[in-house]
Amino acid sequence: MMIRPYGDTLNDGAVQMSFTLPVAHSAKADEAAILFGKKLGFKEVEVVHSNPLSDEFTFFVVYGKTEISIDYDKVVVEEVEKSLDFYGVNNFIKENIKRKIVVVGACSGTDAHTVGIDAIMNMKGFDQHYGLERYPMIEAFNLGAQVPNEDLIKKAIALKADAILISQIVTQKDVHIQNLTEFIELLEAEGLRSKMVVCAGGPRIGNKLALELGYDAGFGRGTYPENVASFIVEKMHERGVK
Amino acid sequence: MMIRPYGDTLNDGAVQMSFTLPVAHSAKADEAAILFGKKLGFKEVEVVHSNPLSDEFTFFVVYGKTEISIDYDKVVVEEVEKSLDFYGVNNFIKENIKRKIVVVGACSGTDAHTVGIDAIMNMKGFDQHYGLERYPMIEAFNLGAQVPNEDLIKKAIALKADAILISQIVTQKDVHIQNLTEFIELLEAEGLRSKMVVCAGGPRIGNKLALELGYDAGFGRGTYPENVASFIVEKMHERGVK
Amino acid sequence: MTKSKLNLDTDKIAKARELSKQITAPVQKYIEKHTTVAIERTTLRMMGADGVDSIGVPIPNMVVDQIGDHICYGAAKYYINALLKKGVTPEELNNEIANGLDLTKIDFVDFSYIEEKAQELVEAFATKVKANVAYRAEKINTYKEKENSPLLYLIVATGNIYEDVKQAQAAAKQGADIIAVIRTTGQSLLDFVPFGPTTEGFGGTYATQENFKIMRKALDETGEEIGKYIRLVNYCSGLCMPEIAVMGALERLDMMLNDSMYGILFRDINMYRTFVDQKFSRMINSFAGIVINSGEDNYLTTSDAVEKAYTVTASQFINERFAYESGLPARLMGLGHAFEMNPDIKNGFLLEMAQAQMASEIFPEAPLKYMPPTKYMTGDIFKGLAMNTLFNFIAKSTNQGILLLGMLTEAVHTPFMQDRFLAVANAKYVLNNMADFSDDIEFKKDGIMQTRAKVVLDETIEFLEEINKTDLFNAIESKMFAEVSRPKNGGKGLSGVAEKAQDYYNPFYTYLENELNIVKEGNKL
Amino acid sequence: MTKSKLNLDTDKIAKARELSKQITAPVQKYIEKHTTVAIERTTLRMMGADGVDSIGVPIPNMVVDQIGDHICYGAAKYYINALLKKGVTPEELNNEIANGLDLTKIDFVDFSYIEEKAQELVEAFATKVKANVAYRAEKINTYKEKENSPLLYLIVATGNIYEDVKQAQAAAKQGADIIAVIRTTGQSLLDFVPFGPTTEGFGGTYATQENFKIMRKALDETGEEIGKYIRLVNYCSGLCMPEIAVMGALERLDMMLNDSMYGILFRDINMYRTFVDQKFSRMINSFAGIVINSGEDNYLTTSDAVEKAYTVTASQFINERFAYESGLPARLMGLGHAFEMNPDIKNGFLLEMAQAQMASEIFPEAPLKYMPPTKYMTGDIFKGLAMNTLFNFIAKSTNQGILLLGMLTEAVHTPFMQDRFLAVANAKYVLNNMADFSDDIEFKKDGIMQTRAKVVLDETIEFLEEINKTDLFNAIESKMFAEVSRPKNGGKGLSGVAEKAQDYYNPFYTYLENELNIVKEGNKL
Ligand code: B12
Ligand code: B12
Ligand SMILES: Cc1ncc(COP(=O)(O)O)c(C=O)c1O
Ligand SMILES: Cc1ncc(COP(=O)(O)O)c(C=O)c1O
């Protein structure tokens, strides 16, 4: 099924955009915005608003209609779409792994945003979903924020971790990618990569990106503790971990 | 000079978008939004928000970065960028045309939005800019709204119009294009096209569009009376009208 | 009830009401003496006249055309006579008319038979409408607590009834309480109602009985699914005002845009025609429990909202009076006003709040219809959203009844599905976040807001006095409303007005007058 | 001054102030007895120590390293001694240090010469800073009426000082009154201040003296162009708190994020180190007429804003007390708080307004710094914009001093240029549109807002009493603030604290104590 955006009629291809161009505000600038919209593949482009941000920059609000469409049937998501719940995860561990599993998590590098990893790991959890610490079959260790990659690995070894959870919130200049890559390289250097389930998470982290960087999975905005717990235990089971 | 959008660094190509896709809200839908963004030419695409609008539609807020750029030096605007003011227009007429000119205007077809044409023609004008009725050298006739094309032409002939101004505000299903096209065809059928300066205007009307439809000029949002007055008199002069 | 914040002088309010009564009295006299082609077509529809002929002319129009000048006697007896004489059902009769039957060519039966049959037809009509009223009341009662307060009103305007349905259902799921199907541009000037489902309109969809039915069904379905009664709105306005009222009564619409002067001022429809039509349309709306929405907001799309605020208030008083005269109770009066001041005005928010609060204190029982910013909306959708946020804030804190949600793209296009969603989300956020703000504050004595309301009320009274002096017809002619002049005998539709004959006969009109306890102007003293 | 809306019990407010005094007293005692590497480096900078050696170590750090344990005598005399002995200017001395000169290897001159030279250096420093204060005062005075009220505060955070400049100038032209250059993540944990212009930071730009200079110049230029004094902000926080204060004093910064406990709680810096450093940093800020911004908003990024509102108020009292003890007048206290409640809370707006109004009534002279929603911002930029709109509304109607503008993309990225523009436009619209709203309303007696403020004040007092019972050090250790525990001897930087020797010498500290009329804890009774 080919789909394209819907404004008020099927397949009208309507999209709202806003952006800034590094030119002074003028009729020419408006025209440039239209041309830019056309180059993006819009057939009809209207600059419905523009105003100067300074002598050298202009802001535009633009509506466009495009004939570009994508084949929805061909869209593939490598996403853990279904997930066990709190009880499901604990039962799954009891039945299949038959011992408590150890999960170590941290917000690594210079990143100091603990709220995300806390939401996943702390007792209290998030939005009425218990965190991993509350799972009877999980021993969860939340190392907090600003944990250097080396320390995280050391700690994981010491605690005999089955899984490592890394949170990365700051993404400016791709600092998260550098940091996540460094971690995996260190882990591989230690020969531990295949022994642990390793997940990354954060609002700008997708499953795709995480896979590309060598992680087992990535979890974005709106993740609940059971989503990652469920993934970990199924992955462990799949790998035959006992 | 090649330019592209600016988010917080020159040439980062950052654009904000929002649109709706005709699919249920799901991880797959998010992925579809990303693919759509990529197909528009964005290298990095992030769905920062998505939510269902109904069981069959999902709304997305997306940020993307593109390498698509346009050559600003090659942007051409056929826009009356400079304009005489109230006094300039009157003097120009006195000096060059040497008689009062007649301008007839209306909001035509089924369109009932008078505010725009009133802003241009009525005494009071708009935003402290006098309307054409106040110009000593212009005889302005505002026929109001919902004027059928035939009536407008009849009236223009009767009043010996030098210029006709047409306002079109409603644009849904391109009703303005149909209407503007019909008018020009009628005018040509009457053999009058070359005898009059004909301008279209309205918030969704650009100069480009108007030229394509066979008008002498088009005037969009934020037009002041003197902009069109100035265009009319210069055009008349250019055509050697006395 | 919240206690008064504005400390308005109740004597002044009473004075304004008294003036409106005086202003509308001569108009009422005129109304009583006249009928119109639209009223007669409406009466025909109430009896079952419906359908179109082979070239699309509606049966009610055909009948009225046949009757011609004789509509001064009322169309009812012609149609009833034919039913009796032919011994057919209305459906059958409609078919015959479509095929060329001329009702004026049929001999009359004895009038007592006509009266008897009329009784039956009136009852049949009344039963249907009463069933609708009961159904609505029950559903609203059952699902009461899911309703927003104010009710959230959203428009659909695709031009295609089937697309409208999709968008309306989505809007209802998102939280709308009310769906208005915007009418295509131009329909108000048609002197007939198009027939059947339609898919081609500009800036809106044709109002047809079939479209009403389609949308009603769709909203009922969605309503059941989400456990809510979704109200449906259309336009009871233009040259077919009462006809659309009856279609709405039959198809269980819940609200109708219906103003006593809108057509005159904004569509250049003749004033006599409009006044006569609006009365009957309101009687029907009242009987069908339909909330009317008056159109004071329209003044502010051309006039300045600060300077001309008093015209809004004056028109509310006049609309109220006309509504009472049509038997419409206050709880069905969705009197209109709008948030249309220039956003650059210092303390504009206070002036808007004063105005909205004033309306709410003067018309405490009326479910006021509050219109969002439109005129000062621009392509800057982000600014527009902020304006809508403050608008929603005022709506809640001044206890409005019906909140017409503003679209961030108001200046750009008729709403996209996502625009509607963003509007509902915004309203829900604001309404909940400052739910009891109004109860938690008082206005400063003689502060900006109290003073503003006082000034506007004074101006309103002054204005009503002027109108009363010259009379309403002359006032309209002399540009006193909306800065347009409408000559008494100008505009569309005057030829459709006829003076009633002595023995004018309209059993439905009479029935409704009785049901609604309407005291005729003539009988008043 | 607007009269009280909340009707708070003034005895309770006095009680809270008295408790804070008791709470900070033992801390003051500790502070008086200690110095830190940062204080000594600061003192060195005040005398002219600056620059870096070939591997980038700053001169002040080199000197303090050389002195080692002897910083208990103060670093000043070593540097002054070297100046005298070598007969060089500070610049020349810095060069020699960079090339390996060890100050501790130089014999001491007679102490009276040192004191005499110190006098001269203090004077030079004071003259510079006083000139800055005078310049700022004059400009602000000249351009007064162009300022927004509250002042609009915008951040730039590109990581590159030259990009920051572009964005800052654009923001100023759009209407910002204040520009804050956000600091790169991680800098607060560096025990030195980087040197020179920098172009590589994450989520912010390094705070260096050169970066300060570059931005100051750029803003002065734009300010002159648009006829406004643009205030510049940076972070006087982390392990180099007082050093950055002095850099700011010299480069005419106008505001500094500077909290008495932020570093402890949110950066895990040792508490003793922080308390000692913050005092000197505030003395410098005070002398330089720099408004401090405290960081109470940070509590709410991890704790719930409804439940833990009292921690904000308590911290404001504590920050206020510490500030007084450092000679900082109320007019320089930008006490912090934030609009961080869950937007889904019914009447959340009222709770936020009560909190903001309370801060404003308790600290009437302080230019309160009001932080926008961040925690509940999502990728739904349209909802975010609405939240910012209500936030701006409350800021204006509760008379906040410094309005940190919210970004609709808060949950997405550090601000784009257009985000900043939209924020200013929104604030300007709201502030103007409801300019005098606050003056025009009163709060209902014992209504939701009055009750809420009363409850929070009561909770604050209870909380302060608990802290007072256990003492502030223990309170921090036992998780009473921000739900984190910080052990007394844990965290970064404790090794940089030293007990002052009997003959500790710091002519700058002494000079400022006198200038600012600071009564020592020891001398109090
Ligand atoms: C709170 C906050 C702070 C607090 C952090 C307090 C704390 N103890 O965590 C404070 C004030 C200290 C702070 C500081 C800074 N912040 Co901050 N902060 C935020 C804020 C407002 C909320 C983040 C949050 O708590 N979200 C709520 C949680 C629950 O969501 P979440 O993190 O996305 O987590 C969920 C999922 O992503 C997922 N998840 C997350 N991690 C993981 C890991 C795994 C394994 C799994 C399975 C799932 C998972 O599950 C969670 C639950 O669903 C955001 C803006 C925003 N509204 O998002 C900015 C924001 C993240 N901060 C930002 C910045 C730049 C900073 C600073 C660098 C600014 C500066 N220069 O000083 C500093 C430095 C901090 C540092 N060294 O990292 C930027 C990041 C921009 C970017 N994309 O690069 C943001 C987006 C604000 C902005 N627009 O500028 N910040
Ligand atoms: C006021 C208004 C009305 C009033 C009009 C009153 C009147 N007497 O004009 C009323 C309430 C009657 C009305 C009705 C309708 N409206 Co209306 N209305 C508006 C509104 C709010 C403002 C328009 C306006 O006055 N702008 C101010 C003037 C000064 O600006 P302007 O028209 O752009 O004119 C300037 C320039 O464009 C230019 N210009 C314009 N014409 C010309 C001509 C020439 C020759 C030149 C040189 C320059 C020029 O100069 C002017 C000054 O700078 C807009 C929304 C908005 N905020 O824009 C909707 C809007 C235009 N309406 C709309 C619609 C759909 C309708 C209806 C069809 C709805 C319905 N189904 O009932 C009806 C039908 C009217 C009809 N038959 O045409 C849509 C149009 C959508 C579209 N793009 O197709 C809009 C955009 C609202 C929306 N989002 O749905 N409307
Ligand atoms: C009371 C009233 N009636 C009717 C309409 C629409 O009228 P028309 O169908 O004539 O465009 C409006 C406009 O919004 C209105 O306010
Ligand atoms: C008072 C205070 N200081 C400092 C900072 C920033 O600290 P850092 O530089 O440690 O990230 C903040 C956070 O916004 C703050 O509120």
JSON list of N, CA and C in Angstrom, two decimals, chain D residues 3-26:
[
{"chain": "D", "resi": 3, "resn": "LYS", "atom": "N", "xyz": [-0.56, 44.94, 46.38]},
{"chain": "D", "resi": 3, "resn": "LYS", "atom": "CA", "xyz": [-0.79, 44.45, 47.74]},
{"chain": "D", "resi": 3, "resn": "LYS", "atom": "C", "xyz": [-0.89, 42.93, 47.74]},
{"chain": "D", "resi": 4, "resn": "SER", "atom": "N", "xyz": [-0.76, 42.35, 48.92]},
{"chain": "D", "resi": 4, "resn": "SER", "atom": "CA", "xyz": [-0.72, 40.90, 49.03]},
{"chain": "D", "resi": 4, "resn": "SER", "atom": "C", "xyz": [-1.99, 40.27, 48.47]},
{"chain": "D", "resi": 5, "resn": "LYS", "atom": "N", "xyz": [-1.81, 39.21, 47.71]},
{"chain": "D", "resi": 5, "resn": "LYS", "atom": "CA", "xyz": [-2.93, 38.45, 47.21]},
{"chain": "D", "resi": 5, "resn": "LYS", "atom": "C", "xyz": [-3.14, 37.21, 48.04]},
{"chain": "D", "resi": 6, "resn": "LEU", "atom": "N", "xyz": [-2.07, 36.73, 48.63]},
{"chain": "D", "resi": 6, "resn": "LEU", "atom": "CA", "xyz": [-2.14, 35.42, 49.27]},
{"chain": "D", "resi": 6, "resn": "LEU", "atom": "C", "xyz": [-2.49, 35.50, 50.73]},
{"chain": "D", "resi": 7, "resn": "ASN", "atom": "N", "xyz": [-2.32, 36.70, 51.29]},
{"chain": "D", "resi": 7, "resn": "ASN", "atom": "CA", "xyz": [-2.67, 36.86, 52.68]},
{"chain": "D", "resi": 7, "resn": "ASN", "atom": "C", "xyz": [-1.85, 35.92, 53.56]},
{"chain": "D", "resi": 8, "resn": "LEU", "atom": "N", "xyz": [-0.56, 35.83, 53.27]},
{"chain": "D", "resi": 8, "resn": "LEU", "atom": "CA", "xyz": [0.31, 34.94, 54.05]},
{"chain": "D", "resi": 8, "resn": "LEU", "atom": "C", "xyz": [0.55, 35.53, 55.43]},
{"chain": "D", "resi": 9, "resn": "ASP", "atom": "N", "xyz": [0.78, 34.66, 56.36]},
{"chain": "D", "resi": 9, "resn": "ASP", "atom": "CA", "xyz": [1.04, 35.06, 57.74]},
{"chain": "D", "resi": 9, "resn": "ASP", "atom": "C", "xyz": [2.48, 35.57, 57.83]},
{"chain": "D", "resi": 10, "resn": "THR", "atom": "N", "xyz": [2.64, 36.85, 58.10]},
{"chain": "D", "resi": 10, "resn": "THR", "atom": "CA", "xyz": [4.00, 37.42, 58.09]},
{"chain": "D", "resi": 10, "resn": "THR", "atom": "C", "xyz": [4.85, 36.88, 59.23]},
{"chain": "D", "resi": 11, "resn": "ASP", "atom": "N", "xyz": [4.22, 36.45, 60.30]},
{"chain": "D", "resi": 11, "resn": "ASP", "atom": "CA", "xyz": [4.99, 35.85, 61.38]},
{"chain": "D", "resi": 11, "resn": "ASP", "atom": "C", "xyz": [5.64, 34.55, 60.93]},
{"chain": "D", "resi": 12, "resn": "LYS", "atom": "N", "xyz": [4.91, 33.84, 60.11]},
{"chain": "D", "resi": 12, "resn": "LYS", "atom": "CA", "xyz": [5.48, 32.58, 59.63]},
{"chain": "D", "resi": 12, "resn": "LYS", "atom": "C", "xyz": [6.68, 32.85, 58.73]},
{"chain": "D", "resi": 13, "resn": "ILE", "atom": "N", "xyz": [6.55, 33.88, 57.91]},
{"chain": "D", "resi": 13, "resn": "ILE", "atom": "CA", "xyz": [7.68, 34.21, 57.04]},
{"chain": "D", "resi": 13, "resn": "ILE", "atom": "C", "xyz": [8.89, 34.58, 57.88]},
{"chain": "D", "resi": 14, "resn": "ALA", "atom": "N", "xyz": [8.66, 35.36, 58.91]},
{"chain": "D", "resi": 14, "resn": "ALA", "atom": "CA", "xyz": [9.75, 35.77, 59.80]},
{"chain": "D", "resi": 14, "resn": "ALA", "atom": "C", "xyz": [10.35, 34.54, 60.46]},
{"chain": "D", "resi": 15, "resn": "LYS", "atom": "N", "xyz": [9.49, 33.64, 60.83]},
{"chain": "D", "resi": 15, "resn": "LYS", "atom": "CA", "xyz": [9.93, 32.41, 61.48]},
{"chain": "D", "resi": 15, "resn": "LYS", "atom": "C", "xyz": [10.86, 31.62, 60.54]},
{"chain": "D", "resi": 16, "resn": "ALA", "atom": "N", "xyz": [10.47, 31.51, 59.28]},
{"chain": "D", "resi": 16, "resn": "ALA", "atom": "CA", "xyz": [11.28, 30.79, 58.31]},
{"chain": "D", "resi": 16, "resn": "ALA", "atom": "C", "xyz": [12.65, 31.46, 58.16]},
{"chain": "D", "resi": 17, "resn": "ARG", "atom": "N", "xyz": [12.65, 32.78, 58.16]},
{"chain": "D", "resi": 17, "resn": "ARG", "atom": "CA", "xyz": [13.92, 33.50, 58.04]},
{"chain": "D", "resi": 17, "resn": "ARG", "atom": "C", "xyz": [14.80, 33.23, 59.25]},
{"chain": "D", "resi": 18, "resn": "GLU", "atom": "N", "xyz": [14.20, 33.23, 60.41]},
{"chain": "D", "resi": 18, "resn": "GLU", "atom": "CA", "xyz": [14.96, 32.99, 61.63]},
{"chain": "D", "resi": 18, "resn": "GLU", "atom": "C", "xyz": [15.56, 31.57, 61.60]},
{"chain": "D", "resi": 19, "resn": "LEU", "atom": "N", "xyz": [14.76, 30.63, 61.15]},
{"chain": "D", "resi": 19, "resn": "LEU", "atom": "CA", "xyz": [15.26, 29.26, 61.06]},
{"chain": "D", "resi": 19, "resn": "LEU", "atom": "C", "xyz": [16.45, 29.15, 60.11]},
{"chain": "D", "resi": 20, "resn": "SER", "atom": "N", "xyz": [16.37, 29.82, 58.98]},
{"chain": "D", "resi": 20, "resn": "SER", "atom": "CA", "xyz": [17.48, 29.77, 58.02]},
{"chain": "D", "resi": 20, "resn": "SER", "atom": "C", "xyz": [18.73, 30.35, 58.64]},
{"chain": "D", "resi": 21, "resn": "LYS", "atom": "N", "xyz": [18.56, 31.37, 59.43]},
{"chain": "D", "resi": 21, "resn": "LYS", "atom": "CA", "xyz": [19.70, 31.99, 60.08]},
{"chain": "D", "resi": 21, "resn": "LYS", "atom": "C", "xyz": [20.37, 30.97, 61.02]},
{"chain": "D", "resi": 22, "resn": "GLN", "atom": "N", "xyz": [19.54, 30.28, 61.74]},
{"chain": "D", "resi": 22, "resn": "GLN", "atom": "CA", "xyz": [20.07, 29.26, 62.65]},
{"chain": "D", "resi": 22, "resn": "GLN", "atom": "C", "xyz": [20.72, 28.13, 61.86]},
{"chain": "D", "resi": 23, "resn": "ILE", "atom": "N", "xyz": [20.11, 27.79, 60.74]},
{"chain": "D", "resi": 23, "resn": "ILE", "atom": "CA", "xyz": [20.64, 26.68, 59.95]},
{"chain": "D", "resi": 23, "resn": "ILE", "atom": "C", "xyz": [22.00, 27.01, 59.35]},
{"chain": "D", "resi": 24, "resn": "THR", "atom": "N", "xyz": [22.14, 28.24, 58.86]},
{"chain": "D", "resi": 24, "resn": "THR", "atom": "CA", "xyz": [23.39, 28.58, 58.19]},
{"chain": "D", "resi": 24, "resn": "THR", "atom": "C", "xyz": [24.51, 28.95, 59.17]},
{"chain": "D", "resi": 25, "resn": "ALA", "atom": "N", "xyz": [24.15, 29.26, 60.40]},
{"chain": "D", "resi": 25, "resn": "ALA", "atom": "CA", "xyz": [25.17, 29.74, 61.35]},
{"chain": "D", "resi": 25, "resn": "ALA", "atom": "C", "xyz": [26.35, 28.77, 61.50]},
{"chain": "D", "resi": 26, "resn": "PRO", "atom": "N", "xyz": [26.12, 27.49, 61.76]},
{"chain": "D", "resi": 26, "resn": "PRO", "atom": "CA", "xyz": [27.27, 26.59, 61.89]},
{"chain": "D", "resi": 26, "resn": "PRO", "atom": "C", "xyz": [28.07, 26.49, 60.60]}
]
